[in-house]
CSV table of C-alpha atoms and ligand atoms in Angstrom, one decimal:
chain,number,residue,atom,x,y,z
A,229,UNK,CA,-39.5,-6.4,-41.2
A,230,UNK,CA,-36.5,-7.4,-43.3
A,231,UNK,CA,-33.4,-5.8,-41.8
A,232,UNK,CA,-32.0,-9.1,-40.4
A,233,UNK,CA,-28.2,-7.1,-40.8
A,234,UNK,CA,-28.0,-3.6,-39.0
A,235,UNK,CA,-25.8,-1.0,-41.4
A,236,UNK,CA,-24.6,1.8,-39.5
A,237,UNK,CA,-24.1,5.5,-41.6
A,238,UNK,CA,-20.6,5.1,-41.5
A,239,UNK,CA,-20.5,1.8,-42.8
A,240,UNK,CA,-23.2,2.8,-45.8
A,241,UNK,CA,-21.3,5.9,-46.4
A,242,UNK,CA,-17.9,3.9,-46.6
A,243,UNK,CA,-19.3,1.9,-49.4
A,244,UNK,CA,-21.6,4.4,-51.2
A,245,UNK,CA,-17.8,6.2,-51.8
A,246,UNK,CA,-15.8,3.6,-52.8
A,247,UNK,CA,-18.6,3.0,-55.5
A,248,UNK,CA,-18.6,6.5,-56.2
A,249,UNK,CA,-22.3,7.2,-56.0
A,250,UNK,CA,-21.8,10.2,-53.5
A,251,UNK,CA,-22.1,11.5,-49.9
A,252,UNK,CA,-25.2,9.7,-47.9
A,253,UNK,CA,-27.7,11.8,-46.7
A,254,UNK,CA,-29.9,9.4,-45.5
A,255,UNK,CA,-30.3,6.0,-45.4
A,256,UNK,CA,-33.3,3.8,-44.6
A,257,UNK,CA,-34.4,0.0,-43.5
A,258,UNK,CA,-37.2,-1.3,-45.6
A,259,UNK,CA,-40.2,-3.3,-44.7
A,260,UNK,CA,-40.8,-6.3,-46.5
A,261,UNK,CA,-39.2,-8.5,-48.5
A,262,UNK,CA,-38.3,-12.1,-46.3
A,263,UNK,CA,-34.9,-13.2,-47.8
A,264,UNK,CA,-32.8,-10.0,-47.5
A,265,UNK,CA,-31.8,-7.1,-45.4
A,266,UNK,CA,-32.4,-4.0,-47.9
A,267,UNK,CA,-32.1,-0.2,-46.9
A,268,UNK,CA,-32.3,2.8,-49.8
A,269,UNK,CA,-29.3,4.8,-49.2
A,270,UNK,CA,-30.0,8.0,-50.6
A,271,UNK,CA,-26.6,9.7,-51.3
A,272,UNK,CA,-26.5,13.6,-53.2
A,273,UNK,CA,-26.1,12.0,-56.6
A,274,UNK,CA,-29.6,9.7,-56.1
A,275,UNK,CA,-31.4,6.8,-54.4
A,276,UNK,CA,-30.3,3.1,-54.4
A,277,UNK,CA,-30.8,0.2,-52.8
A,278,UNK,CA,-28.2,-1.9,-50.8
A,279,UNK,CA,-29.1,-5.3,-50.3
A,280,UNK,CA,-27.0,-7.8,-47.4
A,281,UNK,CA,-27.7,-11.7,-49.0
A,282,UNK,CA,-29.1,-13.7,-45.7
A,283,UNK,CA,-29.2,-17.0,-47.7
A,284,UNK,CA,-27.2,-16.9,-51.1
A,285,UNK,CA,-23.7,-17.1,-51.1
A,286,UNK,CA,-20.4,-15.4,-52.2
A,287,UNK,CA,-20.5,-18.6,-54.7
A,288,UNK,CA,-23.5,-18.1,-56.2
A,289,UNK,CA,-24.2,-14.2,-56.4
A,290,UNK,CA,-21.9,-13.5,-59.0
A,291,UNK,CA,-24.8,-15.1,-61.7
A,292,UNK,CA,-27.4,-13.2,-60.4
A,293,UNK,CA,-25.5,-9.8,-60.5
A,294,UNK,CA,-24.1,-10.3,-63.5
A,295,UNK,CA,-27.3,-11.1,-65.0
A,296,UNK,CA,-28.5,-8.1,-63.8
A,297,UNK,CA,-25.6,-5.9,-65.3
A,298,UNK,CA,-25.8,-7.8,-68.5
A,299,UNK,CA,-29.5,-7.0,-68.9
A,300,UNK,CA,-29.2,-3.4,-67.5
A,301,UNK,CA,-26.5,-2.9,-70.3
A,302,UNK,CA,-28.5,-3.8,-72.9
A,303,UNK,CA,-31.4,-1.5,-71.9
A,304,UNK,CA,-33.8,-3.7,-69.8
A,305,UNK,CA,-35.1,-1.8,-66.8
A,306,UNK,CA,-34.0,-3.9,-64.3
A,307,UNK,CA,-31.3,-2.7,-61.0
A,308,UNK,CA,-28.1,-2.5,-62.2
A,309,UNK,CA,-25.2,-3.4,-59.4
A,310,UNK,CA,-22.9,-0.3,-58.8
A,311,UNK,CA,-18.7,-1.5,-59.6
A,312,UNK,CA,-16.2,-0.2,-57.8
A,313,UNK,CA,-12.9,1.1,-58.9
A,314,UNK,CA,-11.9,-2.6,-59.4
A,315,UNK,CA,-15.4,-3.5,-61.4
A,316,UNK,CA,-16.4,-5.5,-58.7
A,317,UNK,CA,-20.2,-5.6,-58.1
A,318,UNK,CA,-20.3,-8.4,-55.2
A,319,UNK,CA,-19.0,-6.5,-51.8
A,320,UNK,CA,-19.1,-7.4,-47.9
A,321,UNK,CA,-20.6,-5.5,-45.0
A,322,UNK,CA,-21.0,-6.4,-41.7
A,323,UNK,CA,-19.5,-9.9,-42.8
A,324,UNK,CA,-22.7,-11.0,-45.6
A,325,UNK,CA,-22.2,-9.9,-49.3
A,326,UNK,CA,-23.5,-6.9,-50.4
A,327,UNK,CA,-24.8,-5.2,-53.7
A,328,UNK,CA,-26.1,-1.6,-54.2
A,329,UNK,CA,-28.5,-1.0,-57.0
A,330,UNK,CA,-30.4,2.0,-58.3
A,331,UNK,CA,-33.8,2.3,-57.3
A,332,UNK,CA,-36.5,1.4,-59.2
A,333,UNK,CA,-39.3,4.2,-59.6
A,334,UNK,CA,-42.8,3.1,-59.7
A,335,UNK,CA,-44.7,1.1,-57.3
A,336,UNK,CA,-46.2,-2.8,-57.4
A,337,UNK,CA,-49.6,-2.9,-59.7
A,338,UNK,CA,-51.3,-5.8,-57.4
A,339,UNK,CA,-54.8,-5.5,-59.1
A,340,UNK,CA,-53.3,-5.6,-63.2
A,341,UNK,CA,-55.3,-5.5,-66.2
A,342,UNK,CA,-54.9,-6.3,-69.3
A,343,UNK,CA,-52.4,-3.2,-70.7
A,344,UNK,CA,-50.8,-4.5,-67.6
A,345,UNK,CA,-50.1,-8.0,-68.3
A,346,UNK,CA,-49.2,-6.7,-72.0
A,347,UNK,CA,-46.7,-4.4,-70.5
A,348,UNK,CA,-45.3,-7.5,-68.5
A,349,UNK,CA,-45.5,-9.9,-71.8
A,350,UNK,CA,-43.6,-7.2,-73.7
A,351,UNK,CA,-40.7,-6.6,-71.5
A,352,UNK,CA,-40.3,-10.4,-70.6
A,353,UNK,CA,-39.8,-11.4,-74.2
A,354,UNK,CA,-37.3,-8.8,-74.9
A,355,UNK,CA,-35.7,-9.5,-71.3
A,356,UNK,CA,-35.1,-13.0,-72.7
A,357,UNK,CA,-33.5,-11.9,-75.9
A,358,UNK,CA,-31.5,-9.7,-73.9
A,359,UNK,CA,-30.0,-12.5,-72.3
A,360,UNK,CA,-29.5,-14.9,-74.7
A,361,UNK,CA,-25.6,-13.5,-75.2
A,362,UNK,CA,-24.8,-13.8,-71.3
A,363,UNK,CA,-22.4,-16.2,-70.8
A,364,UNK,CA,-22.5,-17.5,-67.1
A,365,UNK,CA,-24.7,-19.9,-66.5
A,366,UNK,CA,-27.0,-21.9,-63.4
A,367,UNK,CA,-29.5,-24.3,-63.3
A,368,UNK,CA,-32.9,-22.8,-62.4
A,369,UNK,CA,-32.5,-24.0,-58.5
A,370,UNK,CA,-36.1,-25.0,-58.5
A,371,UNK,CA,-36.1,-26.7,-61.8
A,372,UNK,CA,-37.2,-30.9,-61.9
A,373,UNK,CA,-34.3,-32.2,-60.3
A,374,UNK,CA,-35.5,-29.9,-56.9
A,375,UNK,CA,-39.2,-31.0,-57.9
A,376,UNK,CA,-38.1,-34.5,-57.6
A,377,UNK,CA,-36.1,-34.4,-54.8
A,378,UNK,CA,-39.2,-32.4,-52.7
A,379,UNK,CA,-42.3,-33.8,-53.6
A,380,UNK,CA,-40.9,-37.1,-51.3
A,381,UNK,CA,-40.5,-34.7,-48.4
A,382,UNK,CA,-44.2,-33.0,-48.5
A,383,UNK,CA,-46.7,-35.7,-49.2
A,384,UNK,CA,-46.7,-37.3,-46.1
A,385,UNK,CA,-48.6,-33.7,-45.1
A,386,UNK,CA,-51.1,-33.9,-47.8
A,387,UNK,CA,-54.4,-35.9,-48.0
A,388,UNK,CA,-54.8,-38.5,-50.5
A,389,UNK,CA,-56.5,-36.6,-52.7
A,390,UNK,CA,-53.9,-34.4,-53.3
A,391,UNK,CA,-51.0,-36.8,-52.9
A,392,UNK,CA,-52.4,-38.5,-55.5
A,393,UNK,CA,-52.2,-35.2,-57.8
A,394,UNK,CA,-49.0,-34.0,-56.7
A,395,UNK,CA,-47.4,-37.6,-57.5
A,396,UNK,CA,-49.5,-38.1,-61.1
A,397,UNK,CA,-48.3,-34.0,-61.9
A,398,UNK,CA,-45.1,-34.8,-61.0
A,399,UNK,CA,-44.7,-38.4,-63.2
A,400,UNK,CA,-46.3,-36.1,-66.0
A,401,UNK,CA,-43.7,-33.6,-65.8
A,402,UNK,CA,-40.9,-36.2,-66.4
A,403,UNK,CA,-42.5,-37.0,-69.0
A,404,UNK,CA,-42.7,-33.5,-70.5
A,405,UNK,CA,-39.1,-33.6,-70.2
A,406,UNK,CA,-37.8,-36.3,-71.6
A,407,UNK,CA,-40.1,-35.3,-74.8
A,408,UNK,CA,-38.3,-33.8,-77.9
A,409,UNK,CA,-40.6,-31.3,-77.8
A,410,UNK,CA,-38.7,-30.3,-74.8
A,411,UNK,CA,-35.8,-30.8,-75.6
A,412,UNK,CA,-36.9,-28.5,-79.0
A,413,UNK,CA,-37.6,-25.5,-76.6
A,414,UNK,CA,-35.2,-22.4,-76.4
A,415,UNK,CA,-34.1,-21.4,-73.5
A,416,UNK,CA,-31.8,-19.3,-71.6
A,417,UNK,CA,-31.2,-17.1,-68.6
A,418,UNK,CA,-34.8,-16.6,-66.9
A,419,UNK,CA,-36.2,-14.6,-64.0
A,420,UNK,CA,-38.3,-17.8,-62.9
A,421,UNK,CA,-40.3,-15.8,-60.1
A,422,UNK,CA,-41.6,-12.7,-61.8
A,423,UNK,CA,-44.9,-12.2,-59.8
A,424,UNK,CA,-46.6,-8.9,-59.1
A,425,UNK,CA,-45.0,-8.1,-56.3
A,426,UNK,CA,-41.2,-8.3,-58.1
A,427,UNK,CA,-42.5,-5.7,-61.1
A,428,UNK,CA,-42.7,-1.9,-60.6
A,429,UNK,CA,-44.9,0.2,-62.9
A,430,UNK,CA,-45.9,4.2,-63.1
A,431,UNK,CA,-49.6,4.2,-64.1
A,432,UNK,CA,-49.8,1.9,-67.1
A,433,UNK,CA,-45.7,2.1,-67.7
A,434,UNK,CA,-43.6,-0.7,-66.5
A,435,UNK,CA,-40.7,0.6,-64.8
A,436,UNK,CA,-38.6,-2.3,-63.7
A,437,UNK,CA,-38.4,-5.9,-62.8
A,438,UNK,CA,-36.5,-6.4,-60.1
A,439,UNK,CA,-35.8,-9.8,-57.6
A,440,UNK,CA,-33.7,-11.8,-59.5
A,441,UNK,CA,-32.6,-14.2,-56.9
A,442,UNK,CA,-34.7,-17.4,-58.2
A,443,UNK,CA,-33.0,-16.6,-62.1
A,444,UNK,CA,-31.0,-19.7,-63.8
A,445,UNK,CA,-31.0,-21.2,-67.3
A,446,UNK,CA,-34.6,-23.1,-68.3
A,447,UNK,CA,-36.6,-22.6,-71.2
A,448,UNK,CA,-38.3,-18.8,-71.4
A,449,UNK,CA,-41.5,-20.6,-71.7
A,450,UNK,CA,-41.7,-22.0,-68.2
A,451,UNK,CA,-40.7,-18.1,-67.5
A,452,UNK,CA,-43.7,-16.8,-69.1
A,453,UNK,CA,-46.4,-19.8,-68.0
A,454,UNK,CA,-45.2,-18.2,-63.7
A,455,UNK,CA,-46.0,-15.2,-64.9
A,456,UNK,CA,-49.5,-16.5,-66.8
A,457,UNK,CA,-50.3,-17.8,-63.6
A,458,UNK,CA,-49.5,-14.9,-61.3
A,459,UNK,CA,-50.6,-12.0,-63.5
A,460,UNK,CA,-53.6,-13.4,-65.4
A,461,UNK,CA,-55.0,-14.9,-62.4
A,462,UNK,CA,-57.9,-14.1,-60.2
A,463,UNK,CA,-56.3,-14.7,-57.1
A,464,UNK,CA,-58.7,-15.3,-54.6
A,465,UNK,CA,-60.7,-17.8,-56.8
A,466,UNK,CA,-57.2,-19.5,-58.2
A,467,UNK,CA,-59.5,-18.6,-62.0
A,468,UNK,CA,-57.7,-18.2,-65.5
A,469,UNK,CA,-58.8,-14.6,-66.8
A,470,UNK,CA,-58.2,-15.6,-70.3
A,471,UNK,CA,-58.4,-11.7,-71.3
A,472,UNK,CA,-55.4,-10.9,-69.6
A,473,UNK,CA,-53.6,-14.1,-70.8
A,474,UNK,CA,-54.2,-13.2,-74.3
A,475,UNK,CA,-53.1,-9.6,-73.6
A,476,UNK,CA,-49.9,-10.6,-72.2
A,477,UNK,CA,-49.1,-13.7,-74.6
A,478,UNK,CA,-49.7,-11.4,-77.9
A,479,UNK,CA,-47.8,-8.4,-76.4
A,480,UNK,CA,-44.9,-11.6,-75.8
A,481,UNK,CA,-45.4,-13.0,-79.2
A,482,UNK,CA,-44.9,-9.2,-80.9
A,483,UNK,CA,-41.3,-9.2,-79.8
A,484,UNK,CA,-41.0,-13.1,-79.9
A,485,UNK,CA,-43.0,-15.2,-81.5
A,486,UNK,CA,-43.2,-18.8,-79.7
A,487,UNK,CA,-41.9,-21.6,-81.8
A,488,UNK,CA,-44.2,-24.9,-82.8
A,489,UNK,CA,-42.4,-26.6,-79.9
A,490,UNK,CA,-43.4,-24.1,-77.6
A,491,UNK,CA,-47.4,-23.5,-78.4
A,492,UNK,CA,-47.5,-27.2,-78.1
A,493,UNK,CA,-46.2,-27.5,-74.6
A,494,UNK,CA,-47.7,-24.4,-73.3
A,495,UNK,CA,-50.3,-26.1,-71.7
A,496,UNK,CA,-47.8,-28.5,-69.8
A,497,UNK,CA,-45.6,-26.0,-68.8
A,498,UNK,CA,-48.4,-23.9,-66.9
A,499,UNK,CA,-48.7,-26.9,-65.3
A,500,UNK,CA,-45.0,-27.1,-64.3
A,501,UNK,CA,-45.3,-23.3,-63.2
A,502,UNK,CA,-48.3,-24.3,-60.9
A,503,UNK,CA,-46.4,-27.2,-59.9
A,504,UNK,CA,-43.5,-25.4,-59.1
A,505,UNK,CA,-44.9,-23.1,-56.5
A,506,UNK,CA,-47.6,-25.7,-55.1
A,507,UNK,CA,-44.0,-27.6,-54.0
A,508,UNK,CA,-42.4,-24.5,-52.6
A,509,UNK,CA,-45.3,-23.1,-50.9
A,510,UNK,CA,-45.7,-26.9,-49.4
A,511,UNK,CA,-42.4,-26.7,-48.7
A,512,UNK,CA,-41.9,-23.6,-47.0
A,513,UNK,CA,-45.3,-24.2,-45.1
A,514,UNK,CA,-44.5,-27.7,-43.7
A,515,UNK,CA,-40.5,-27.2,-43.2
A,516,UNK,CA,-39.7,-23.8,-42.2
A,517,UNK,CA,-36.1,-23.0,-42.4
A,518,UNK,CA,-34.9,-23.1,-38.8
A,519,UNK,CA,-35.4,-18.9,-37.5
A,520,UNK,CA,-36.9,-18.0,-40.7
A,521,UNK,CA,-38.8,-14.4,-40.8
A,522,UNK,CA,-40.7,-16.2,-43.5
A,523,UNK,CA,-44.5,-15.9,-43.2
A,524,UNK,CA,-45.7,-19.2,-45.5
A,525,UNK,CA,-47.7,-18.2,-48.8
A,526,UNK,CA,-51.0,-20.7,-48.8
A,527,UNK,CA,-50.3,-23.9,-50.8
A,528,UNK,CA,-54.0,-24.4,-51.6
A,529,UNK,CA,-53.8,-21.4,-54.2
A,530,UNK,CA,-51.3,-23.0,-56.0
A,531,UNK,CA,-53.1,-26.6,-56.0
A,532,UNK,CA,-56.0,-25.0,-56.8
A,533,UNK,CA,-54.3,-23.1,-60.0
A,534,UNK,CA,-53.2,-26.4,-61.4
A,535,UNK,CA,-56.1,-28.1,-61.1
A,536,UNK,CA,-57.6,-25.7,-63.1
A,537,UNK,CA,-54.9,-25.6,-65.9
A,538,UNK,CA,-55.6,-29.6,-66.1
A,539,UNK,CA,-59.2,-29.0,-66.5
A,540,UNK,CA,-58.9,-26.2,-68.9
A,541,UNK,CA,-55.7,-26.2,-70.9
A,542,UNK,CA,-55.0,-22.8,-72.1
A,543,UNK,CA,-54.1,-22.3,-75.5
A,544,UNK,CA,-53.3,-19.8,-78.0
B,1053,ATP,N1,-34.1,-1.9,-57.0
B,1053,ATP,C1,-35.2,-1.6,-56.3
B,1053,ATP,N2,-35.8,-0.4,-56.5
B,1053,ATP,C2,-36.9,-0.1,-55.8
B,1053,ATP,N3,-37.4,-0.8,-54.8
B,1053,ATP,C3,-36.8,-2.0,-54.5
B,1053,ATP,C4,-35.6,-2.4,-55.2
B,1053,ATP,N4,-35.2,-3.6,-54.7
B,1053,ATP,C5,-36.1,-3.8,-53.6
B,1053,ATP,N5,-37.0,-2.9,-53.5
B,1053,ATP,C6,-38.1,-2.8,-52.5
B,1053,ATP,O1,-37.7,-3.6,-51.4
B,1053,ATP,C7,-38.7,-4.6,-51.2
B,1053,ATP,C8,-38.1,-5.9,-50.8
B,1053,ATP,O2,-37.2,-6.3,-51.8
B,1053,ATP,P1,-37.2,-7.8,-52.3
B,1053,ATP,O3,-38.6,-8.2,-52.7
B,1053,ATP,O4,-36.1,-8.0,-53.2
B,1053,ATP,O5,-36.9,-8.5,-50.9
B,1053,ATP,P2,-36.3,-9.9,-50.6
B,1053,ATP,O6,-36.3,-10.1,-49.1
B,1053,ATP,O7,-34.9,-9.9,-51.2
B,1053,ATP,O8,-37.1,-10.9,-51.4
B,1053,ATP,P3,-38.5,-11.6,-51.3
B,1053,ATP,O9,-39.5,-10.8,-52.1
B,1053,ATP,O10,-38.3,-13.0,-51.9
B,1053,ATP,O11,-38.9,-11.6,-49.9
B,1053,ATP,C9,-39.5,-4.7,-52.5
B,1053,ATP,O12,-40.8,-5.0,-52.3
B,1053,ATP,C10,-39.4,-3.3,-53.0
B,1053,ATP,O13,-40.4,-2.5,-52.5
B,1054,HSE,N1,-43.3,-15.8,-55.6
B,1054,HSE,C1,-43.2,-16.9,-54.6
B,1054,HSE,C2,-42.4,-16.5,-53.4
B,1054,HSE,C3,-41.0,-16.3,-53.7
B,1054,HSE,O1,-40.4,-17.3,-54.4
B,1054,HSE,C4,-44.6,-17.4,-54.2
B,1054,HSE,O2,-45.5,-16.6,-54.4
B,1054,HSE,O3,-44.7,-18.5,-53.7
C-alpha cells in the first residue's frame, strides 16, 4: 500500500489545472513503492503520476527534480516534473510537497538478460553525460561518510563472522578513497539506486528510469557497479552472471569508454556497491524508522554478493 496522503478529485484536479495538463478523469492510488504516496492522475490530455514526498523535504527536492528536468531536456527517458505558470516544479498538497510527472510506459523486466542489461548499460552511460552540465549539486546521501557513520550502529546485530567483514570492507573502502586513483575518477550527478524494479522496459526497449530519490554527485562508476550487482546477478544464489556483465559493461563502454582510473578500481567499487546496500538493508532491518510501511529487504543477499566480488573480482 503506499498511499500514506489521501488526495481528493478536487484537490488533484486543482493542481492538474494550474499545471495545465487538463481536466481529471480519473485518478488512482498505487500499490507499492514504501517511501511515497503516488496516484496516476489521468487527465484528457494523458497519464501522470503525482507523487506526495513522506520523508524528503521542501530543502532537498529541488535537486532531485531538477535533475530530473535537466535529464528529461536533454532526451533521457526519465519523468519529467510538470511547471506551472511560475516554472515551479516543487508544489504542496495536503500539507507534503508534491510533483507530477508523465508516466512511464513499459513495465519492470525482473528476470533481464543480457539485451537487457545492455539496454540498461547504454542508457546509464549517456544518462551520465547528460548530466555532467547540471549545475546543482548533493552529496550521494549514502556515500562513505553515511557508511562510516552506520556500520557502528549495526554490528552489534551481526555475528563475528560477519562483523569482522563488514569492519575489514569498510577499512578497505577508506582506503579506496583516499587513493589517487579515486580521486582520478569522473563523476557527477548519479542515480545511485538503479535496480530492476526503478527501470521500465517494452519487450527488449527500455522505456524509462525512474526513482531518483537516492541521486547526488559520486563517481558514475560506483553508479554502474549497483547496477552490476542488481542486473547481472542471480538473485537467489547472490552469483555473478558474467554474460550479462559483459553485455551491460560494453553496451556502457560504446557511449563511454571507462578511463584507466576507472577499470582499475572496478573491482573495489562493486565492492562499495555491495557494501552500500549490505549497510542499508542492515540498517533498515535492525532499526526501522518509527511507523515505517517498510517491509525490510534481506541483508544476507547483499553480504552474500560481496563476498563473492572479494573472491572473484570482476574485470573487464
Ligand atoms: N513516472 C512513472 N511512470 C510510471 N510508473 C511509475 C512512475 N513513477 C512511479 N511509478 C509506479 O509507482 C510505483 C511506486 O513508485 P516508486 O518506486 O517511486 O515508489 P516510492 O515509494 O517512491 O519508492 P520505493 O521504490 O523506494 O519504495 C513503481 O513501482 C511504478 O510502478
Ligand atoms: N534498492 C534498495 C532499496 C531502495 O533503496 C535495495 O534493494 O536495498
Amino acid at each position: 500500500m503506499a498511499v500514506f496522503t489521501e488526495v481528493t478529485e478536487t484537490q488533484a484536479n486543482d493542481l492538474m489545472q494550474a499545471l495545465n495538463l487538463g481536466q481529471l478523469t480519473a485518478l488512482r492510488g498505487i500499490e507499492g513503492g514504501i517511501e511515497n504516496t503516488n496516484y496516476f492522475a489521468t487527465t484528457d490530455q494523458g497519464e501522470y503520476v503525482l507523487t506526495l514526498f513522506e520523508r524528503l523535504t521542501q530543502a532537498q527536492l529541488p535537486f532531485y527534480l531538477h535533475l530530473m528536468k535537466h535529464l528529461a531536456g536533454r532526451g533521457i527517458p526519465v519523468p519529467d516534473p510538470a511547471a506551472n505558470r511560475d516554472g515551479d516544479i516543487l508544489h504542496t498538497v495536503s500539507g507534503k510537497p508534491a510533483a507530477v510527472v508523465n508516466k512511464l510506459a513499459g513495465k519492470s523486466q525482473l528476470a533481464p538478460q543480457a539485451v537487457h542489461c545492455a539496454a540498461v548499460g547504454d542508457m546509464l552511460a549517456r544518462m551520465h553525460l547528460a548530466g555532467s552540465d547540471y549545475n546543482r549539486s548533493q552529496p550521494n546521501l549514502r556515500g562513505l561518510p553515511w557508511w562510516n557513520e552506520t556500520v557502528p550502529v549495526v554490528l552489534p546485530y551481526l555475528d563475528e563472522a560477519q562483523a569482522a567483514l563488514l569492519r575489514s570492507e569498510l577499512a578497505y573502502q577508506n582506503h579506496v578513497a583516499a587513493s589517487s586513483a579515486y580521486a582520478a575518477l569522473p563523476r557527477g550527478p548519479v542515480h545511485a539506486d538503479l535496480f530492476r524494479d526503478n527501470v521500465m522496459f517494452d519487450g527488449e526497449q527500455l522505456t524509462g528510469f525512474f526513482d531518483f530519490y537516492f541521486a547526488g554527485v559520486d563517481t558514475w562508476l560506483f553508479d554502474l557497479c549497483v547496477c552490476l550487482n542488481d542486473w547481472c546477478i542471480d538473485l537467489p544464489m547472490g552469483v555473478h552472471d558474467s554474460e550479462r556483465a559483459q553485455a551491460m559493461l560494453q553496451a556502457y563502454q560504446q557511449v563511454r569508454p571507462l578511463s584507466a582510473a576507472e577499470r582499475e578500481l572496478l573491482p573495489a567499487l562493486a565492492r562499495a556497491g555491495a557494501l552500500r546496500f549490505w549497510i542499508s538493508r542492515l540498517w533498515d532491518y535492525h532499526l526501522p524508522r518509527e511507523a515505517s510501511m517498510l517491509k525490510p529487504h534481506d541483508p544476507t543477499h547483499f553480504e552474500r554478493v560481496l563476498r563473492g566480488r572479494i573472491a572473484q573480482p570482476i574485470h573487464l
